[in-house]
Amino acid sequence: MNSAIELEEFLHAAQEFVKKSDEIGDGWSIKECGDDKSKTFLKKDLYVEHTDDNNSILLKMEYIIFYNLSYGVPAFSFNIWNSSGTLLSLEDVRKMSFIQISQKDFYSVITQQEHPVFQRPYFIVHPCHTEELLATFKNKSQNIIVTFLGLITPLVKLDLPLKYGL
Amino acid sequence: MSDADNREEIIQYVPFISFVHPSFWHTLTEIKLNIDKLNETSKPIYGRFTYRDDIGAVFEVDGTSFNKVPETEHLYTSVKGTIINKNTVEEFKSIDKAALLNSVGKTIWENLKEGTWIDKPSSLLNFFIFSFADLKKFHYFYWFAFPAPSQPTVYLTRKGSCITSAFTNKQLEDLAQSYKALDDEQKCFFSIIKENDTIQVQTLAQFLRQTECHLAINAVYFVFQDPSNGVNPGWALRVFLAALLDYCPTLIGCNINVIGLRCNIFGGVENSCIFSVKIPVDVTKSDAAGWVGWERNDKGNFGPKLANMSASLDPVVLADTSSDLNIKLMKWRLVPDIDIEVMKKTKCLLLGAGTLGCQVARDLLAWGFRHITFLDNGKVSYSNPTRQVLYTHEDCLNGGKKKAEAAADNLRRILPSVVTKGIVAHIPMPGHPVGESLREETLRNIKIITEAIEEHDVIFLLLDSREARWLPTALGASYKKIVINAALGFDSYVVMRHGAADGSSTAGSAYTNAKWISGGDLGCYFCNDVTVPGNSLQDRTLDQQCTVTRPGLAAIAGALAVEILVAILQHPQRELAPAPYNLSDEGESIPGLEGVLGPVPHAIRGFLHSYQTMLPTCPKFNQCVACSVIILNNYMAEGSEFLLKVFNSGKYLDDLTGLSQWRLNAEMTEVLTLTDDDEETSDI
């Protein structure tokens, strides 16, 4: 159980990650929530045009990477809403093309729950396997956030530019 | 250039598309409930739009919109605005929207006339939100407006063309650099003077107040941050042109150059757009004209939009979905075949709202049951709250609340979305004679209990006496309900399911050497008894007053009662699920034994004294005083009259089922056996 990521390491990696993101214009920013350092998070939002039944609607998507205190790992969460601010349901999200998870596994990977930082409902990728997976990469990885996103992208298509790895 | 490109067209401004972040509604709700309350004076807020070349003309508000200082975001421009939130839907509907917009416009125009916008161009931008928040349903009706004077009407002599057609790369770089150096409030609208190879970025104040007017108008470019990323200019230009014409009437009749500034994420301006705007000589002034700018809704009409935020804001909905999530997680992570809906649909009637009733209700709630009815005649007394987990001290005051009602109220306080009610009724019992004076009331109670049983799918018998279980056992069998029974002794308990009503009636003997009994052929609570209920206070370990049991028993037995019900509901054969004689034999070719949650036993008897549990399985007894065919037939034929006969005399049941004769025979056998034994013993 020593493979957990310390908060300091997370914060440092987050700063470095945002620097890199600024260089390549990937749109991530780092935000703080009050004085509690453990609530520092990375955020990226983007608009997506979603088409179903020949109707095209504009949706906004927000990715949040935060520090999960109990697991001691970075955690990934996201939300999608329409122009009125109404969140898409778990079922709607499952059907969207950026989700790369089979229907069978979807519900065990993603749950909608109250976000520990924002106290509002978010879709959260369950962190139960993050630690062991990260442990494999820990010493080889230049930036733990990049490695972490590398684990997430097969599930949630994020368009992670290769430039992060260079 | 083709003729089509050169044709003059009335300028079409791309309207803003409002885009609300969920946190906006969270903050609005908080402010409304905790600060504003009934105060509906308008409040200043911030919104923002982006002039990025890859995002359309969205105008965003979020939770930080209510902050005193706007949160800045790269390539976004903050706009000062107002929110007018009405208290009632009537006020929201009845306000004259055109007049509202005009009055806002009038204020804007008066400020504009003073010329302050020249020093602070950002003040030209404006928006407001007109809203009504239904905080019971978490429905938000809202309407954005981006006020602009309807006049002047100007023409585009040419659709937007890329800035690279008129500016060199060097000039574009200079523009990007100089633009960055401008103060934030100068960035929205400024000007460029282009002479030969050089360009000079000037604030509006520099240009309009200081620059001498000998410049050729075609060397001047008016620049605005352009929310649009299409061929037409964004809405922000509209008010800018009105202000410019008002300040410089000399522009009337001219063709002017306008640049819609559009940046890429690195701040590059090469995707910006040049518009050639023709101002006709007979242009209408803005002053007297009306104001426009209400946003169209999703149907394309001028009307409010609705944000239904109940799923993410209503605490009742949140509690419901969050507790559902716990059960869904079981399905998703461990038991994929579990049926969650069946628990939500199944209606449970709890007869008795004491230690067992309270415990069962809580466990049902935890399992996702949402229809729970209590039936009890008692009141909450001072001794109850410590053991009966739904009650508190307050429920005992002033003589005590009715248990059934207090239990339902308190269950709702745990989960507001639960469908629950309390029925106050006394359960009539065999051998408790009903005199003339009690006849009416007894009939009324029978009616209430019968109707309650008919309305529910599952009947829990959680009563404190044996005889009170007789009527619901008989009625449960008659109406073919799932009946779950739990009874407590001092340190022992029994939890059992009654045989389903559809079983064969001659079951008993067929199972002599069997390894299992079909759920339809299982006995009820009375099947193993050869006495008629009527004297439970004598020499009984079970069903004495509940209050003389070890306190942990109710929690154990209540939990088992719920688990056995869930096991039944999750079994493909439901109440017909077979019960094995010996659970450790499971898998030994017993057809359909295993349900989703494993095999379902008939009964669980536990002994706290030795911490042991037994799983006895017993078939139906043909002469059972509660569930046998003869009882059901008599009830079917005579109804309440039959029930009254039973209540009036315990012996009636004995005679009807032939139990008295049966017992006589049994005693004879016993005597004979004993005699044999005695002889054998004496032989040794």
PDB file of C-alpha atoms in Angstrom, chain A residues 21-26 31 43 45 47 58-60 62 79 81-87 90 104 107-114 119-122 126 128, chain B residues 17-23 25-26 48 50 52 55 58-60 62 71-73 76 142 265-266 298 305-309 311-313 318 325 329 332-333:
ATOM      1  CA  SER A  21      -0.683  22.214 -21.260  1.00  0.00           C
ATOM      2  CA  ASP A  22      -0.226  25.976 -21.664  1.00  0.00           C
ATOM      3  CA  GLU A  23       2.722  25.386 -23.990  1.00  0.00           C
ATOM      4  CA  ILE A  24       0.776  23.111 -26.251  1.00  0.00           C
ATOM      5  CA  GLY A  25      -2.587  24.862 -25.805  1.00  0.00           C
ATOM      6  CA  ASP A  26      -4.432  21.889 -24.344  1.00  0.00           C
ATOM      7  CA  LYS A  31      -7.730  25.863  -9.486  1.00  0.00           C
ATOM      8  CA  LYS A  43      -9.933  21.573 -14.965  1.00  0.00           C
ATOM      9  CA  ASP A  45     -13.737  22.412 -20.406  1.00  0.00           C
ATOM     10  CA  TYR A  47     -17.867  22.516 -26.155  1.00  0.00           C
ATOM     11  CA  LEU A  58     -24.357  22.127 -28.183  1.00  0.00           C
ATOM     12  CA  LEU A  59     -23.136  20.612 -24.948  1.00  0.00           C
ATOM     13  CA  LYS A  60     -20.438  21.647 -22.577  1.00  0.00           C
ATOM     14  CA  GLU A  62     -15.935  19.647 -18.021  1.00  0.00           C
ATOM     15  CA  ASN A  79     -19.863  16.472 -16.202  1.00  0.00           C
ATOM     16  CA  TRP A  81     -24.662  19.732 -19.548  1.00  0.00           C
ATOM     17  CA  ASN A  82     -26.800  21.510 -22.077  1.00  0.00           C
ATOM     18  CA  SER A  83     -27.284  25.256 -22.460  1.00  0.00           C
ATOM     19  CA  SER A  84     -29.747  25.437 -19.577  1.00  0.00           C
ATOM     20  CA  GLY A  85     -27.301  23.853 -17.141  1.00  0.00           C
ATOM     21  CA  THR A  86     -29.197  20.564 -16.930  1.00  0.00           C
ATOM     22  CA  LEU A  87     -26.822  17.655 -16.519  1.00  0.00           C
ATOM     23  CA  LEU A  90     -25.745   8.530 -16.647  1.00  0.00           C
ATOM     24  CA  LYS A 104     -21.445  -4.276 -19.286  1.00  0.00           C
ATOM     25  CA  TYR A 107     -21.712   1.096 -14.466  1.00  0.00           C
ATOM     26  CA  SER A 108     -18.931  -0.479 -12.488  1.00  0.00           C
ATOM     27  CA  VAL A 109     -16.445   2.090 -13.785  1.00  0.00           C
ATOM     28  CA  ILE A 110     -18.454   5.301 -13.728  1.00  0.00           C
ATOM     29  CA  THR A 111     -20.909   6.400 -11.076  1.00  0.00           C
ATOM     30  CA  GLN A 112     -22.725   9.635 -10.556  1.00  0.00           C
ATOM     31  CA  GLN A 113     -22.138  10.930  -7.064  1.00  0.00           C
ATOM     32  CA  GLU A 114     -21.636  14.027  -5.023  1.00  0.00           C
ATOM     33  CA  GLN A 119     -20.600  18.996  -3.418  1.00  0.00           C
ATOM     34  CA  ARG A 120     -22.609  18.675  -6.621  1.00  0.00           C
ATOM     35  CA  PRO A 121     -23.314  15.552  -8.669  1.00  0.00           C
ATOM     36  CA  TYR A 122     -20.486  14.543 -11.023  1.00  0.00           C
ATOM     37  CA  HIS A 126     -14.022   4.818  -9.661  1.00  0.00           C
ATOM     38  CA  CYS A 128     -10.271   1.482  -6.885  1.00  0.00           C
TER      39      CYS A 128
ATOM     40  CA  ILE B  17     -26.327  31.764 -27.281  1.00  0.00           C
ATOM     41  CA  SER B  18     -26.686  31.775 -23.516  1.00  0.00           C
ATOM     42  CA  PHE B  19     -24.969  28.858 -21.831  1.00  0.00           C
ATOM     43  CA  VAL B  20     -25.581  28.320 -18.136  1.00  0.00           C
ATOM     44  CA  HIS B  21     -23.211  26.351 -15.928  1.00  0.00           C
ATOM     45  CA  PRO B  22     -25.044  24.101 -13.430  1.00  0.00           C
ATOM     46  CA  SER B  23     -23.277  25.938 -10.591  1.00  0.00           C
ATOM     47  CA  TRP B  25     -28.408  27.587 -10.418  1.00  0.00           C
ATOM     48  CA  HIS B  26     -26.777  26.244  -7.252  1.00  0.00           C
ATOM     49  CA  ARG B  48     -18.637  36.264 -20.247  1.00  0.00           C
ATOM     50  CA  THR B  50     -15.241  34.233 -25.810  1.00  0.00           C
ATOM     51  CA  ARG B  52     -11.872  32.287 -29.634  1.00  0.00           C
ATOM     52  CA  ILE B  55     -16.025  28.420 -30.263  1.00  0.00           C
ATOM     53  CA  VAL B  58     -21.811  31.417 -26.515  1.00  0.00           C
ATOM     54  CA  PHE B  59     -22.427  33.661 -23.544  1.00  0.00           C
ATOM     55  CA  GLU B  60     -21.724  31.966 -20.244  1.00  0.00           C
ATOM     56  CA  ASP B  62     -21.721  30.237 -13.757  1.00  0.00           C
ATOM     57  CA  GLU B  71     -13.280  35.399 -12.550  1.00  0.00           C
ATOM     58  CA  THR B  72     -11.144  35.865 -15.597  1.00  0.00           C
ATOM     59  CA  GLU B  73     -10.564  33.180 -18.130  1.00  0.00           C
ATOM     60  CA  TYR B  76     -12.951  35.427 -22.467  1.00  0.00           C
ATOM     61  CA  TYR B 142     -35.100  32.312 -17.413  1.00  0.00           C
ATOM     62  CA  ILE B 265      -5.745  29.543 -28.163  1.00  0.00           C
ATOM     63  CA  PHE B 266      -2.219  30.932 -28.380  1.00  0.00           C
ATOM     64  CA  ASP B 298     -34.986  26.283 -28.111  1.00  0.00           C
ATOM     65  CA  LYS B 305     -36.188  28.825 -21.363  1.00  0.00           C
ATOM     66  CA  LEU B 306     -36.603  26.258 -18.621  1.00  0.00           C
ATOM     67  CA  ALA B 307     -33.834  24.596 -16.670  1.00  0.00           C
ATOM     68  CA  ASN B 308     -35.100  21.537 -14.845  1.00  0.00           C
ATOM     69  CA  MET B 309     -32.459  21.019 -12.178  1.00  0.00           C
ATOM     70  CA  ALA B 311     -32.045  15.757 -10.612  1.00  0.00           C
ATOM     71  CA  SER B 312     -29.009  17.653  -9.404  1.00  0.00           C
ATOM     72  CA  LEU B 313     -30.491  20.106  -6.910  1.00  0.00           C
ATOM     73  CA  LEU B 318     -30.607  13.408  -4.520  1.00  0.00           C
ATOM     74  CA  LEU B 325     -26.836   3.963  -6.007  1.00  0.00           C
ATOM     75  CA  LEU B 329     -23.402  -0.781  -6.944  1.00  0.00           C
ATOM     76  CA  TRP B 332     -22.793  -3.503 -11.011  1.00  0.00           C
ATOM     77  CA  ARG B 333     -19.934  -4.763  -8.934  1.00  0.00           C
TER      78      ARG B 333
END
